[in-house]
mmCIF file of C-alpha atoms in Angstrom:
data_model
loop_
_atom_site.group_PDB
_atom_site.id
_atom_site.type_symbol
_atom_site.label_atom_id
_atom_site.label_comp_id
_atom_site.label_asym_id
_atom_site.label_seq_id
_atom_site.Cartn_x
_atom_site.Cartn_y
_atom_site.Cartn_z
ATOM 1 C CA UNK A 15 -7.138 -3.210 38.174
ATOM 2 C CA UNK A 16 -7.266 -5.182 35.132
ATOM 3 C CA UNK A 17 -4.663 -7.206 33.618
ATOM 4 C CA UNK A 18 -2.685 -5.793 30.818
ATOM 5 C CA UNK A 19 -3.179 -7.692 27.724
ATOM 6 C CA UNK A 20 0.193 -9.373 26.624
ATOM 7 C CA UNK A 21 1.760 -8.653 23.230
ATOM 8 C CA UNK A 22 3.101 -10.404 20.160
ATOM 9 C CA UNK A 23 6.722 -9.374 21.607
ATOM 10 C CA UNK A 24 6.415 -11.289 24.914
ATOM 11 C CA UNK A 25 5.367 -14.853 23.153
ATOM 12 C CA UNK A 26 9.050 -14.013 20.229
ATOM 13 C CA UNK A 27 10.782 -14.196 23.533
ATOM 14 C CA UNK A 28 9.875 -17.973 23.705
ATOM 15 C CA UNK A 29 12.562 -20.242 21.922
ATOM 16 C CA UNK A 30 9.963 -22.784 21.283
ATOM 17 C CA UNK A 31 7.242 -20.251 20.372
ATOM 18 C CA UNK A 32 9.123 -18.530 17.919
ATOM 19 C CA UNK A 33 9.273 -21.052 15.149
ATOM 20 C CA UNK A 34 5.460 -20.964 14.946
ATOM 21 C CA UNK A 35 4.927 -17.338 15.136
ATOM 22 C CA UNK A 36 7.775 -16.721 12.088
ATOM 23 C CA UNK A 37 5.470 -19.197 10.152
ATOM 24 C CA UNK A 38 2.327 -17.352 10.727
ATOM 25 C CA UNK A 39 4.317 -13.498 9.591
ATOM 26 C CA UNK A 40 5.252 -16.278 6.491
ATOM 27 C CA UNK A 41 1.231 -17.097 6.182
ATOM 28 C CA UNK A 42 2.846 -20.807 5.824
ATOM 29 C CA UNK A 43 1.003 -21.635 9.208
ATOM 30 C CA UNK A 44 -1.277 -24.311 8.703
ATOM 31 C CA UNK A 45 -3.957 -26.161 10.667
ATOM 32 C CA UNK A 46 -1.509 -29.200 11.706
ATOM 33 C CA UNK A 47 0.807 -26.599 12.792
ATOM 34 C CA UNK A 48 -1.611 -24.632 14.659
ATOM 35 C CA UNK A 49 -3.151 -27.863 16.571
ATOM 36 C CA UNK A 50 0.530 -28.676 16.874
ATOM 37 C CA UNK A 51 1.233 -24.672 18.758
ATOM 38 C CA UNK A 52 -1.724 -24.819 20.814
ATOM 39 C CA UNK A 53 -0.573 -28.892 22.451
ATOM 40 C CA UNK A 54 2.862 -26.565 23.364
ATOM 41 C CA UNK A 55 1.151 -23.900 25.198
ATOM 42 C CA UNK A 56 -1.469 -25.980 26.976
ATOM 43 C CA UNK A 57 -0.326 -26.254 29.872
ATOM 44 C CA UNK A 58 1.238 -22.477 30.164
ATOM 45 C CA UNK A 59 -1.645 -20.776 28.637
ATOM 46 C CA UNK A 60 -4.578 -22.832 28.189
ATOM 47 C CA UNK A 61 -6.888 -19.886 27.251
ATOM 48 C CA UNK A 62 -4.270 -19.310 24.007
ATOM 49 C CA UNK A 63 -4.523 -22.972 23.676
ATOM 50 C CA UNK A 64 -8.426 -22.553 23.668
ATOM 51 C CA UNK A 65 -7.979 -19.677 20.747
ATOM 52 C CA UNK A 66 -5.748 -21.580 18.696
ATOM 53 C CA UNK A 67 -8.167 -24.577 18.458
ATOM 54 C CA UNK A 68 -10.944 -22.352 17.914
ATOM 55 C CA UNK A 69 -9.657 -20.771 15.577
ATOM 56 C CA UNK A 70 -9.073 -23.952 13.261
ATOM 57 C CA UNK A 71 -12.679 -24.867 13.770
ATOM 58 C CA UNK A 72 -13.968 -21.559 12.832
ATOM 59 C CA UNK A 73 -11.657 -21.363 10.032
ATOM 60 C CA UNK A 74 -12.846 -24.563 8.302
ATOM 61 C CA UNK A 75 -16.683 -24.045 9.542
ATOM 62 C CA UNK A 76 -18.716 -21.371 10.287
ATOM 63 C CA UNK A 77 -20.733 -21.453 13.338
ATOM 64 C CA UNK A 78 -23.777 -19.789 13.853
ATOM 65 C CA UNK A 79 -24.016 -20.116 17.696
ATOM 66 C CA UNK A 80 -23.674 -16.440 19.601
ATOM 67 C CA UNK A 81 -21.795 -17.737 22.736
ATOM 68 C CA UNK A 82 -19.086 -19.853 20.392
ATOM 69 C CA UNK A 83 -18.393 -16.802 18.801
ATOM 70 C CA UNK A 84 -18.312 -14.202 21.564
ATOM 71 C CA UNK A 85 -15.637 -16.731 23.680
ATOM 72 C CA UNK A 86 -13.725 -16.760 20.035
ATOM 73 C CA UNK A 87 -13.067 -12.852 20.247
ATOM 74 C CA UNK A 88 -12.965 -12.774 24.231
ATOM 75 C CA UNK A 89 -10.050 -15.163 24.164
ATOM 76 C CA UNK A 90 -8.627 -12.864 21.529
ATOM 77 C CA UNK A 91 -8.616 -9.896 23.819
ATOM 78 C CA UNK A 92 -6.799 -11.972 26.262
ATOM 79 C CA UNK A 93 -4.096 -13.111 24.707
ATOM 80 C CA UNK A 94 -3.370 -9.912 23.146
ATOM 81 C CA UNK A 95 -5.073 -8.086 19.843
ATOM 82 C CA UNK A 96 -1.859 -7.851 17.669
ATOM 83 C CA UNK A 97 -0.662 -11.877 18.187
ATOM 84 C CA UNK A 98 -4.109 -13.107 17.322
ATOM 85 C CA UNK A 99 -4.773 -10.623 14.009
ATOM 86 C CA UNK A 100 -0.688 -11.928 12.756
ATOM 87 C CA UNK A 101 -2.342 -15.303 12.932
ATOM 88 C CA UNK A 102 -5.690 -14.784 11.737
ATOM 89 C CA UNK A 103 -5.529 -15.810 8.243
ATOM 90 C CA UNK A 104 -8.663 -13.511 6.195
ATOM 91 C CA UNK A 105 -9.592 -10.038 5.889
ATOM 92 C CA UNK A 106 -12.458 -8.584 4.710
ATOM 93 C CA UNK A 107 -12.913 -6.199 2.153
ATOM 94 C CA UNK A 108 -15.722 -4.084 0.358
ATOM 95 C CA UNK A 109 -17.414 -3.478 3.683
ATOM 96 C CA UNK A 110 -21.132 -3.006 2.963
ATOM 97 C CA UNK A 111 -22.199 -1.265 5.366
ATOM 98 C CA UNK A 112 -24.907 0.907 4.694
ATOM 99 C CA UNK A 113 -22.752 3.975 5.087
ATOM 100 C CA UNK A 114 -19.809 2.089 2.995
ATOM 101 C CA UNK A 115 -22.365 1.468 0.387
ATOM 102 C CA UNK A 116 -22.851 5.343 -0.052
ATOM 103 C CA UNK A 117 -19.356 5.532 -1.382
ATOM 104 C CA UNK A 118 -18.254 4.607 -4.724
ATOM 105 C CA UNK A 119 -17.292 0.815 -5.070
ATOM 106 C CA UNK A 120 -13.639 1.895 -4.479
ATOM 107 C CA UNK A 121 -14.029 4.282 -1.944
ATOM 108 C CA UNK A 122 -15.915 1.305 -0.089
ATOM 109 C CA UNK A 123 -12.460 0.002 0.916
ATOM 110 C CA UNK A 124 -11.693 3.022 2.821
ATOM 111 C CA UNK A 125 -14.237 1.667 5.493
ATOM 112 C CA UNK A 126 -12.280 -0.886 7.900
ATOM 113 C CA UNK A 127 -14.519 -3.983 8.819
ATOM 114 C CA UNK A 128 -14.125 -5.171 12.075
ATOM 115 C CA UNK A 129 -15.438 -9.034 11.003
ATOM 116 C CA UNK A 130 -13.003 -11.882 10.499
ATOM 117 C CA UNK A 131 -14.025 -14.747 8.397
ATOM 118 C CA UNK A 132 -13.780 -17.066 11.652
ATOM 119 C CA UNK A 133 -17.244 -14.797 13.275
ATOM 120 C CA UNK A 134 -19.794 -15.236 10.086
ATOM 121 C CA UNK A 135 -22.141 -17.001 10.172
ATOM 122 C CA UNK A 136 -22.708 -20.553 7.881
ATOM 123 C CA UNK A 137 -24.814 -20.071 4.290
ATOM 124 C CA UNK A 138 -25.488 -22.812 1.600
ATOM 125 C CA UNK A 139 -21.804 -22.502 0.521
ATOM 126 C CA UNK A 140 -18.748 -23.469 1.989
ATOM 127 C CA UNK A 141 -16.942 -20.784 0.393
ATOM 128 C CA UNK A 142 -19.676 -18.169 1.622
ATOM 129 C CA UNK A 143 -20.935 -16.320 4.826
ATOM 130 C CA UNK A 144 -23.159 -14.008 5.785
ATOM 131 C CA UNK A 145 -22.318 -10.977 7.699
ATOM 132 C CA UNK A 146 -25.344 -10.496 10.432
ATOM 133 C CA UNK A 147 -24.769 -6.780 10.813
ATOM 134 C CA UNK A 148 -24.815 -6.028 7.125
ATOM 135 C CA UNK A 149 -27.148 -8.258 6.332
ATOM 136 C CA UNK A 150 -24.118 -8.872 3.326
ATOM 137 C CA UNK A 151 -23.143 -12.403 1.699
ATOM 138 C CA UNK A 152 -19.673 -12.094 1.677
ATOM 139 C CA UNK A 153 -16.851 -14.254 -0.960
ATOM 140 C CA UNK A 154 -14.160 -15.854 0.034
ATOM 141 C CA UNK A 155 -11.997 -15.234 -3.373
ATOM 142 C CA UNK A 156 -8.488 -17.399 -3.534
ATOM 143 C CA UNK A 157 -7.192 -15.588 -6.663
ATOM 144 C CA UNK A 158 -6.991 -11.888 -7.867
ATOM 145 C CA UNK A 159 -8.996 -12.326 -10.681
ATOM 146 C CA UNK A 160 -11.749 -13.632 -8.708
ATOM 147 C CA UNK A 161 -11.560 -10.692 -6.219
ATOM 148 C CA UNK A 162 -11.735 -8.113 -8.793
ATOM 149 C CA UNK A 163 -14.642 -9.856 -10.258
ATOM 150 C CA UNK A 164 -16.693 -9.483 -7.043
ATOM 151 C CA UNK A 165 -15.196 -6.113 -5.829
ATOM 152 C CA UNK A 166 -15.883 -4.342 -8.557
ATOM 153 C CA UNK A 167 -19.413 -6.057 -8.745
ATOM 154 C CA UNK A 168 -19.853 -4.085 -5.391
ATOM 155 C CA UNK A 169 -19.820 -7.898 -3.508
ATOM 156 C CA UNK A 170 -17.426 -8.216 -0.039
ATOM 157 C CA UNK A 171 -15.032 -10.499 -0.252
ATOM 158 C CA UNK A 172 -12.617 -12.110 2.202
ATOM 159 C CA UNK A 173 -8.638 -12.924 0.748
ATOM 160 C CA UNK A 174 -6.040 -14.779 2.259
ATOM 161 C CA UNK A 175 -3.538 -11.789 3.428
ATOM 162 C CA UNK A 176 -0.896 -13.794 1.107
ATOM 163 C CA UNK A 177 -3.220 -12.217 -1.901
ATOM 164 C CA UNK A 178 -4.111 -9.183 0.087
ATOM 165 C CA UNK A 179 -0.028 -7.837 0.117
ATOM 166 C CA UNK A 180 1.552 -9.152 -2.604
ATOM 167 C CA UNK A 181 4.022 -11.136 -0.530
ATOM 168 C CA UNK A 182 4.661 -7.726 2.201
ATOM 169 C CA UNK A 183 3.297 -9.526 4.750
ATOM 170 C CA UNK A 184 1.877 -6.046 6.984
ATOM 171 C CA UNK A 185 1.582 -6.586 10.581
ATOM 172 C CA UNK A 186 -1.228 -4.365 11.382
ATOM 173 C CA UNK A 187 -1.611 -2.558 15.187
ATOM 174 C CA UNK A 188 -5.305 -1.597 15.929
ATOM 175 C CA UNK A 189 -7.196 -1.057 12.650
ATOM 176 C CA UNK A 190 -6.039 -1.110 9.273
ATOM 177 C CA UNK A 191 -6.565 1.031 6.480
ATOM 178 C CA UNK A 192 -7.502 -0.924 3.467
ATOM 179 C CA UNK A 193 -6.770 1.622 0.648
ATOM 180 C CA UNK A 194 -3.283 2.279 1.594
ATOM 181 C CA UNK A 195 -2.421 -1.451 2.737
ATOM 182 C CA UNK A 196 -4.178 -3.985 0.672
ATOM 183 C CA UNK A 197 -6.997 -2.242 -1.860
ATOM 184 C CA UNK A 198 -4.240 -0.481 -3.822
ATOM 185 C CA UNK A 199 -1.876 -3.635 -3.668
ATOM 186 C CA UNK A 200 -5.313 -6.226 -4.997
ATOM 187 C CA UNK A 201 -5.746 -4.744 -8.340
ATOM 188 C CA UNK A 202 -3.419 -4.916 -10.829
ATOM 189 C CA UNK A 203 -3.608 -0.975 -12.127
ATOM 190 C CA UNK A 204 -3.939 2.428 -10.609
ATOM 191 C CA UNK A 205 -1.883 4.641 -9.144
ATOM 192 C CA UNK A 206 -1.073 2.415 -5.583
ATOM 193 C CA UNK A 207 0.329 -0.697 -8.290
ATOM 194 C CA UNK A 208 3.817 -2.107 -6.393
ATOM 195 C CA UNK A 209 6.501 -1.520 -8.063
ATOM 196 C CA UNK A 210 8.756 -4.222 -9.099
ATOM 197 C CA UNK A 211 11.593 -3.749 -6.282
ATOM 198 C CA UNK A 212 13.539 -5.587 -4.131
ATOM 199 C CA UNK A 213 12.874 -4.799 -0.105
ATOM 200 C CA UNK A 214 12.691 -5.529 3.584
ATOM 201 C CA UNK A 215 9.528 -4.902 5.457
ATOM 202 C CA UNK A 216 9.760 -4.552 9.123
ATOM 203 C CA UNK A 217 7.760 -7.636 11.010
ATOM 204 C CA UNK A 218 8.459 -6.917 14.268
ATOM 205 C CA UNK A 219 10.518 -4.258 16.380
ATOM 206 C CA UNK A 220 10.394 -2.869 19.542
ATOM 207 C CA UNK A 221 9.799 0.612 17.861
ATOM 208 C CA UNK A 222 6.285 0.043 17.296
ATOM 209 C CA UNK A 223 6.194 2.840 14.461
ATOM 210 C CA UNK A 224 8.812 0.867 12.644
ATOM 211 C CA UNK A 225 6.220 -2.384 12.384
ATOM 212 C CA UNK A 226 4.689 -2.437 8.247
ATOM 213 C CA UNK A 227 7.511 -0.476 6.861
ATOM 214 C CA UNK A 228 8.736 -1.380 3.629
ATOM 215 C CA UNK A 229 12.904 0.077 2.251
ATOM 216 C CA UNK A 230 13.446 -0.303 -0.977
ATOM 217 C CA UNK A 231 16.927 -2.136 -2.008
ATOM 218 C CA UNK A 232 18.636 0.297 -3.985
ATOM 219 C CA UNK A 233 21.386 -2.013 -6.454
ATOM 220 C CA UNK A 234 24.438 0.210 -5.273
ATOM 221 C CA UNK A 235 23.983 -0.763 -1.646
ATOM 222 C CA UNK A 236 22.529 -0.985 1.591
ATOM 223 C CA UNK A 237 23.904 -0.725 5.048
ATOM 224 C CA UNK A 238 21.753 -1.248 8.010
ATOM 225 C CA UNK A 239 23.315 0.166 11.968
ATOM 226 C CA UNK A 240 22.833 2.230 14.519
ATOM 227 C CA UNK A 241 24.810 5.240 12.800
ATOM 228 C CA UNK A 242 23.037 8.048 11.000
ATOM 229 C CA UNK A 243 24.418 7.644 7.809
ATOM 230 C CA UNK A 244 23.056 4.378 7.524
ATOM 231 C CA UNK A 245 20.605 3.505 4.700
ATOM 232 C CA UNK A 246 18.029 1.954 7.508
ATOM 233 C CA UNK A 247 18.856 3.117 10.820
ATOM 234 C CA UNK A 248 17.969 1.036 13.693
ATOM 235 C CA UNK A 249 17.525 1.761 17.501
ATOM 236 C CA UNK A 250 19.040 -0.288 20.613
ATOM 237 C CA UNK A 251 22.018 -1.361 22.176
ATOM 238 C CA UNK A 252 21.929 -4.676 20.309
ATOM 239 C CA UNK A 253 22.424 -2.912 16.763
ATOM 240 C CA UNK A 254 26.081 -1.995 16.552
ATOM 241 C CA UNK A 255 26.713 1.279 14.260
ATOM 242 C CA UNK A 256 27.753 -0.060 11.368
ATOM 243 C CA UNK A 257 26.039 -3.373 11.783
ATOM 244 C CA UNK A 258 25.437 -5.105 8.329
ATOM 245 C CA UNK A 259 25.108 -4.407 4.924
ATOM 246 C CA UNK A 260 23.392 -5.419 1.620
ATOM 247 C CA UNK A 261 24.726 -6.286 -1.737
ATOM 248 C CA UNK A 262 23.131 -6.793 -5.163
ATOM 249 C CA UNK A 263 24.967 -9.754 -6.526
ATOM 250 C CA UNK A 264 25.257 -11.502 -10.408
ATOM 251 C CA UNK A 265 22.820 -14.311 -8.360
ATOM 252 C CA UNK A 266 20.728 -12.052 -6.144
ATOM 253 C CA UNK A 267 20.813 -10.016 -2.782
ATOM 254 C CA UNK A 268 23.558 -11.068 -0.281
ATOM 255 C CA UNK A 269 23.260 -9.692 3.749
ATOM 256 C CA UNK A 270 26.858 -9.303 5.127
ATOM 257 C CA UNK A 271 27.664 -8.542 8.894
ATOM 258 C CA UNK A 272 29.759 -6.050 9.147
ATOM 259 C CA UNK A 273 31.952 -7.504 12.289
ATOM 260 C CA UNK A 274 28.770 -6.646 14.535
ATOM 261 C CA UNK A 275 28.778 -7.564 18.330
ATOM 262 C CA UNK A 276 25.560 -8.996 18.309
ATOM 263 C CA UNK A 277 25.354 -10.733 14.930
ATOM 264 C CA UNK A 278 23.018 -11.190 11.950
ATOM 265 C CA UNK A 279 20.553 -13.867 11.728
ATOM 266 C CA UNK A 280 18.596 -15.430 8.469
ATOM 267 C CA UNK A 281 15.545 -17.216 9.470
ATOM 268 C CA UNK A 282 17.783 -17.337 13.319
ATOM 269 C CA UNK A 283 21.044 -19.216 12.463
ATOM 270 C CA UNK A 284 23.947 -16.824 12.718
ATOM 271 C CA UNK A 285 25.494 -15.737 9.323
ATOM 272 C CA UNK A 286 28.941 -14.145 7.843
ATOM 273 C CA UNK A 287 27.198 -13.303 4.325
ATOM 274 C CA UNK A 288 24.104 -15.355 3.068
ATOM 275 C CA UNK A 289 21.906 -14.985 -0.441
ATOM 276 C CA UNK A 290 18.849 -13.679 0.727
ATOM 277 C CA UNK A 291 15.468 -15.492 -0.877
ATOM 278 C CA UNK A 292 12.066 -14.405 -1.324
ATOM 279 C CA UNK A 293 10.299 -14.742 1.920
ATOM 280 C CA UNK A 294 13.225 -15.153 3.981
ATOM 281 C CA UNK A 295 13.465 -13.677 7.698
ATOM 282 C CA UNK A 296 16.503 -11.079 8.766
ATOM 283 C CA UNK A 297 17.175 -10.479 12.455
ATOM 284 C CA UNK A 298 19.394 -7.421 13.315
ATOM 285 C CA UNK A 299 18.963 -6.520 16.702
ATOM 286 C CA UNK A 300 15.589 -7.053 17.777
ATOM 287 C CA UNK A 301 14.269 -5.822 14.223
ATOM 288 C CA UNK A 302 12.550 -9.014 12.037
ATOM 289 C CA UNK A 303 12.826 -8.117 8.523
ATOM 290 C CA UNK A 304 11.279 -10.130 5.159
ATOM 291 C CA UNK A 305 12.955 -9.991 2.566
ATOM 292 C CA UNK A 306 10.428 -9.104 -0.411
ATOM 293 C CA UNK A 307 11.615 -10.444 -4.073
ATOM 294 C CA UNK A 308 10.609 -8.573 -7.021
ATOM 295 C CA UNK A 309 8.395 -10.527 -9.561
ATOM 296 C CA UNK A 310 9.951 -11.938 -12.235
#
């Protein structure tokens, strides 16, 4: 019988592993850090070690040989689907597909491609590569207004997921769906603009259909427990009922625990109250929250 793939959950468990995998949800993982992961788990998991390096390499230059990239997304099976896509950094969007390319330009975001940036192959330009199975040059695009440029010109492009979400960092479980998670976010009009809220988004829980979900801070108050008649409820015998709360402050928002048996956590250092900052990382129970900022 096969060997279970391990999940993103098993490797948070790891006091020394956590650190880097907080940084990746953060997109503030960088190559050093990466080389720096993959020397820890050498000698534990040398096939994650393997990834991590490879993924670097592939990152910074495109290979064109079929066996480099076939071990690349082998490995990635391995050591588990959802822990390597919350490291990859790219996503591709615009697929074009023949079928896509049937669709209007927008609609073309509607069809998922399975490609990373890592598995295309080399062209003339460093910030180019050519999808093989579409036969597509595809754009790696570092701002919005670039993106829209080529999107719209009916070009795929690959963003850093940073652009992609806006700052909700969206851990995605199997395949995405583009128009509701990053399309409707890249532009700056239509209907699926963000608003400018406050909010948590849900990194990582053991209720898998919690992972990606966004609650808006409304300014009279949040409280966060186990209890029904909290504002975001939360499963587990770690979560007490009435376990924390939120306040809108004259400086910002504030997280307060609430007396809880288990505590509260920013970025994992036990608090009483703390101001919350954009991009920072709440712990209640097992439940990983980032705190999203408004734009100014």
């Amino acid at each position: 019988m096969a060997e279970e793939p391990r999940r993103i959950a098993e490797y948070l468990r790891s006091d020394d592993e956590r650190p880097f995998i907080h940084k990746a949800f953060d997109r503030t993982l960088g190559d050093a850090d990466r080389l720096a992961y993959a020397a820890l788990v050498e000698d534990r998991d040398p096939e994650r070690a393997e990834w991590l390096r490879l993924e670097v390499a592939l990152h910074s230059r495109a290979a064109d040989d079929p066996a480099v990239l076939a071990r690349f997304v082998a490995l990635a099976r391995k050591i588990g689907l959802d822990y390597a896509d919350a490291l990859l950094r790219e996503d591709i969007m615009n697929c074009g597909s023949d079928g896509a390319k049937q669709a209007g330009r927008r609609v073309r975001f509607a069809f998922a491609c399975p490609k990373r940036w890592e598995t295309l192959a080399p062209a003339d330009d460093a910030s180019v590569r050519l999808c093989q199975q579409c036969n597509e040059r595809v754009y790696y695009c570092e701002t919005v207004a670039d993106a829209e440029v080529r999107a719209f010109a009916g070009q795929c492009i690959a963003i850093p997921r940073a652009l992609a979400d806006g700052g909700v960092q969206t851990v995605q479980l199997g395949r995405p769906d583009p128009v509701g998670h990053w399309a409707d976010r890249l532009f700056s009009y239509g209907p699926g603009a963000p608003k400018h809220v406050d909010a948590l988004v849900v990194l990582y829980s053991q209720q898998a259909e919690l992972v990606g979900r966004s609650h808006v801070l409304n300014p009279k108050g949040v409280t966060v427990g186990r209890g029904l008649d909290n504002t975001i409820v939360l499963g587990g015998d770690s979560v007490s009922r009435c376990h924390a709360r939120l306040e809108r402050r004259d400086d910002g928002w504030w997280v307060l625990d609430n007396g809880s048996t288990n505590g509260t956590y920013v970025h994992d250092t036990q608090v009483q109250e703390a101001r919350l900052a954009a991009g920072d990382l709440l712990k209640i129970g097992s439940t990983v929250f980032k705190f999203v900022a408004a734009p100014e």
